[in-house]
Structure formats: structure tokens, C-alpha cells
């Protein structure tokens, strides 16, 4: 498969792609509308979380604005027993895995060390170290091989991560052992302020070839095409054909995180160019032309999104700060004398506040 | 355990009902910021606002961001004017909110989750965490204290107790180890108050300075106080850092630059330079780069941590530029590899972007030598301050026609004065004079470039 895979163009036209579209033959209008709703909802979650950060309720938030199709298309292609290893930006994938919106923000509010139990949702908690999760994915995939099931490990990472040693090592091992892992790279064009053109002389997908891993480049703003190629890659892995590398070409329309200002390093014209390729707008155009998306159904989707946002806000504001001493609880499984000593010292420190607390 | 439960309780959610006034304090909008500037308000008192409606533009050290309203309701009070720099945690606006809604946890600085860090913007910050000095250090300099008095050492629980009992730690002498203030000191002070007069003096002095600080430009009959923010603030901090860390000296040289002036006029007429702004500064850049090649020790920096010197293989040339926002020093990377036309092009672009305010942060760092064109303001010479992380800076005075000795006679010649300030840890008077005289030689006779290259 060569060239950029596309099924719905930026202006909302369905494009023929005989060798790809069979993978999404079952996605009828109704299921496409559900994908549309997913994308609208996760964009709304993203906007609300960004607002919560600006209001001092979250310490930080990494927005995914513009990457909805890449994450929903791939996230909805997964089976429950597949296992996701993601970076900190894959909040839409987490949404697909059924993780609650409150659990999404707990870590960013600083009230917990981990937002959810990875084994409940078969998704590891976000990896902040760039690309480190790809090693975990390959390792997990080797475990799947040992168990002999047909589940797949999926690693999500960005264009910048492909320059990291961890990602390269993960691909070497995955290729050598034909591990059932999908390397899903969202090339959002910017590694914080470093443009992709500065860090790779080839297109990102071509990097996979050097490891002997077949690569597919897909329009990451085309939810249907993303779903098709993800299913294809998952199928290869399930059949024991080893890893596949997907480059979803997309664009981070917002800042790297809420602590970043992209206007300092990129031109407004570039953003305008990508706004034309917006993943939600193009699907809306397509669905409207087919009469599936009407004013009525569009409003219903927006209402759902608003409800989820309200749920997120209430859930976030309702999170209680943890008891200070709970910090020591999950460091070691068994009692540990040094830790107990630290805990006691901290307790006596906290007790020094007592009279002050009593007068408050 | 009651104490632990109390701490948890203060952070939990409480419910209020019917009409309630909610104050909103400035949050940490980046990671680990201590203050931000309210650039503009989009609301006024009495306005009705929706949840998440943009109410203000706020500039932090990292980004210009929009502030969405945390409540739906009516704006009852704006506590700060646009243009004010506000500390994180300071209230900025209040709303009257209808009905019950969960009130957020008390605003305390959220934890820094990722090790991005942030610059310390406030002079207060070192006072909160007094550094433990471990004997004399080479090249250590006295720290600047905004108040002029050393902060008193204490622990967080003691500071909390002091603030609750209304005890000013600055008035106490600690009896603990190394003069640290203990709980007992605070309790003793609370039960045996300090003479009233002394307290009053301190309080009123504090009130005065607080008033001067917080107002956006408090005017009185004979003075106006203006807040210092953004680029000007950074400039002030960089200058203090340079002057307090690097011992600096300046050497001067007045040069007859007529030949360079003539050469530039000649070049401007050639096709290669027709569309370029070929300025005298372009020639200075070329002369400086040639001279730096002969004096690599000038293109270097002093490393405080390791007390050694790094010499750079290429010249990343800083050009001091006056902009409407203050002084910026954008750089020309690999300036030593550029020919005269490329230098002219680079200078022109740099001036335009810095005036337009579109200079990227990447273009402001990594300089190895700086030129300040003070002649543009019509002055003859100056004693420039070396840019942090560099060894020297050259100020170029105005080119003026002056009586000068020329071939045994007095003639009117184009003369400019060059002033070179240098970091005396890196360079001595001989090295810097020798460098400056090479720059002068090239400008007085550009043909000498043949001999140097």
C-alpha cells in the first residue's frame, strides 16, 4: 500500500479505495454518525478540560484538538482484549476504552498518582516520558505471544517520539520477534516547537521500513480511513504476521500543553491550512449530504457533548484531595522499615500544624 | 490523626446555596508560575457572563492565554486593572452566582507535575526558601534583597502559626539551631507583643510599598509609579545578573572610517546590493567576525559552575535592538559564515521582526558576542553591559564628520567611536584592546581584510 490512504476527502467527498474500504464495509451511516458523535464529544471534553486548567482546577492539560479522527478511528477499531499503551495526549482513545471523564483528569488535578486501573480497561495510564510506552507495548505483545491469544498491543506516540531511542528499540524487538503490536504514530507536525520537517529527512512512515516493519500512511483527519488501516494492522498482528507501523498524518491545532504558546513558533497561515482539513467538519459535510446529519441530530450530538462536559466539570470539582499520608501507601507491597520511618517523620511534621488548624 | 483529617477537610468540596459571591483568584496558568499580567479585561462590573466565556487575556512568562469564566453569573468586582502584574493566588474578579454549585477547593498552588520548571519571576521567592550557605564560594556576590533585610529562617508550620497569631517574623530573632525561628519564639512574641510604634512603622512601610506595587500606575502629586512587565522586566533582571556576576571593564577606540563609508557607497551602486539596505552596521559585523576569527578568546563565555571558559567555533551574533516592548537581543546564527550581502539581509530581517514583535524565542538565545548600535540614537560612545553568557559586547557610536589628522593635515573625516566592554574573568585589557584595535583597523582600512583572511 503506497501513498496516503484516504476515504473521505477534506471537502467531505467519499473517495474510492478498493483495497482499503473492504475493512470498513460494515460501517454504515448509523455507525458513521456514532463516530461523528464520538469526535464531537471528545473535542468538547478537551475544551472543557482546557477551561478547567485556565480556571486553576487542573495543573496542566495536553489538548488533542485536531487529532480526534486519528484517535477515535483507531480507538474504535480495537477489541476489548487488545491493550493500549498511550502517551499523555490520547484522551480520545481513553474515552473509547470506557474510561470515565473524571478519571481522565484526576492525575492532572494532582489528586492521584494514577487515574485508573490499567487492567480494568486494558489501557495503561498515560506515559509522560516520550516514547517509553512503545517498549511496554512490545514487551506486552511478546507476552501475548507466549500466552498464544490473538490480542494485540497498540502503542500510540507522536512524530517526535520516532526520534527517541526507546521507540527505535521497541521496533527492533517487535520486528525480530514478529510481535503482535501496532505502532500508531500521530504525526501532528510538531514536537512541541520542533517541526517534523526538521527532525526527519524522510516521511515518518518510511522510518518503519528500516526495521522491516510495513508502514501505512493514512490521512489522520479521516476517521473512516484511520479505522480501516487500524483494522488491517490489527488483523495482520492477530494472524501472526507481526507489527505494522501506521503514520496518521494530522495536526495539533492547539498548544502542546496549556503551558505552551504555539503562536510563538508557528505561522497563523499553517493553522488556517489545517482548519480546512478539520476531521469533524469533513465528516459533518459528508453526513449532511447523505441526509444522516440533520439540524435535529446535530443538536442531539451537541447536547450529549454538553452533558459530558458538565459531568467532567462536576467530577473534577468534586475530587477530594488525598490524605497526606496516603502518599506512602502504594510504594511497596510489603511493609518497609525505611518508608515507615519517613511516614512517621512526615506525620509528626503534619502534627506541628495542629494548634493552627484548631483555631481556623 | 485529627490534624490529618483537618487538612483533608479544608480541601474538600463545600456547597453553598441561593445567591453567593464567588471570588476568583489568579491560577497558575503554566507550570510553576508565580505571577502573570492581566493584559486586558473583556468584561466590566455588572456584566452577565456565561460559564467559560472569555473574560480576560493574561500574559504569563510562557504564553498569552485567554481566561475563561469559572462561573455563570454577574460580575460584581474587578480587583485589578488591565496592565497589572498579579501574583498567583491573588483575587482578580468576583461573581454573583445563582443557585448552588460546588465551590472549588481553596486555591493553593497546584503541584508541578512535569519537570518543565519556570523562571522565578518574583523577588519574594528566595525569601520563602532561604538557601543554606555552605561557606564562601568563589566568585559569590551578595544577593539582592528587595526589602534590604535578610529573611528570617523558619519552617512552614511556624510561618502558618505566625500568620494566624499575627506575628511578623521579620521582627523576631530565632532561638533555634542557626537562628531559626521556633514555635516557642512565635508563641512568646504573641503573648508579649512588640512595642506598638515599631510594629506600626513596619506595617505602614509595608502598606506603602504594597500600594505602590499593586496599583497599575499609582500617581501622586509629584510622582508616577508604573509597573514593569514583560520584556522590560526581563531586561532589568538580565542586567542585574550580568552586573552582579561578571566584573566588567570598557576600552574605547575612535577610528577614521571614511574608507569604509566610501566602500559602502561604492557597493550600494553595484547590482548585488541594489535592493539591500547596506548599512554601516553591516560593515561592523563583517569587521567583528574577521577580528573574532583572529581572537577566538573573545568569542567565548565564562562558566560559573565549573569555573572554566568555553570558546565557540562559530559566531552567533547578538544585535541589541530597541523595540516598543523594550530591549531585545535577537541573534544572527553563524554570522561568521555570511558574506556582506547576507549580513545586510540578515540585519534588515532582524530589525523588521523585532520591531513587529514577531521575534521567536529561539532567535533570542545562544548569542556568543553582541553588537549594540548606540550610534543610531546619535550618541558617540557608551559603556555597554556584557550580555549574560558572553565575553564581550561592542557599542558602535554615531559616524560623524570631525576634524581629524589625515595625511599630515587636518581634514574633515568620518569618525566613529567603538566601545568594547568585556568580562574580566575571561579577557584581560591586552586581549580586549588587541581585538578592538583589529576591528578598528578593518573599519579604517577595509582592504586590510585581505591581509587578515
mmCIF file of C-alpha atoms in Angstrom, chain A residues 30 37 73 89 150 219 254 262 303 313 320:
data_model
loop_
_atom_site.group_PDB
_atom_site.id
_atom_site.type_symbol
_atom_site.label_atom_id
_atom_site.label_comp_id
_atom_site.label_asym_id
_atom_site.label_seq_id
_atom_site.Cartn_x
_atom_site.Cartn_y
_atom_site.Cartn_z
ATOM 1 C CA UNK A 30 -25.633 4.989 11.607
ATOM 2 C CA UNK A 37 -20.680 11.957 17.927
ATOM 3 C CA UNK A 73 -10.917 5.953 14.241
ATOM 4 C CA UNK A 89 -2.473 13.124 24.603
ATOM 5 C CA UNK A 150 -4.816 -13.258 19.335
ATOM 6 C CA UNK A 219 -4.970 10.757 6.400
ATOM 7 C CA UNK A 254 -3.841 23.800 19.810
ATOM 8 C CA UNK A 262 2.212 27.879 19.684
ATOM 9 C CA UNK A 303 -26.420 18.221 23.781
ATOM 10 C CA UNK A 313 -16.659 19.705 35.380
ATOM 11 C CA UNK A 320 -11.186 15.419 47.086
#
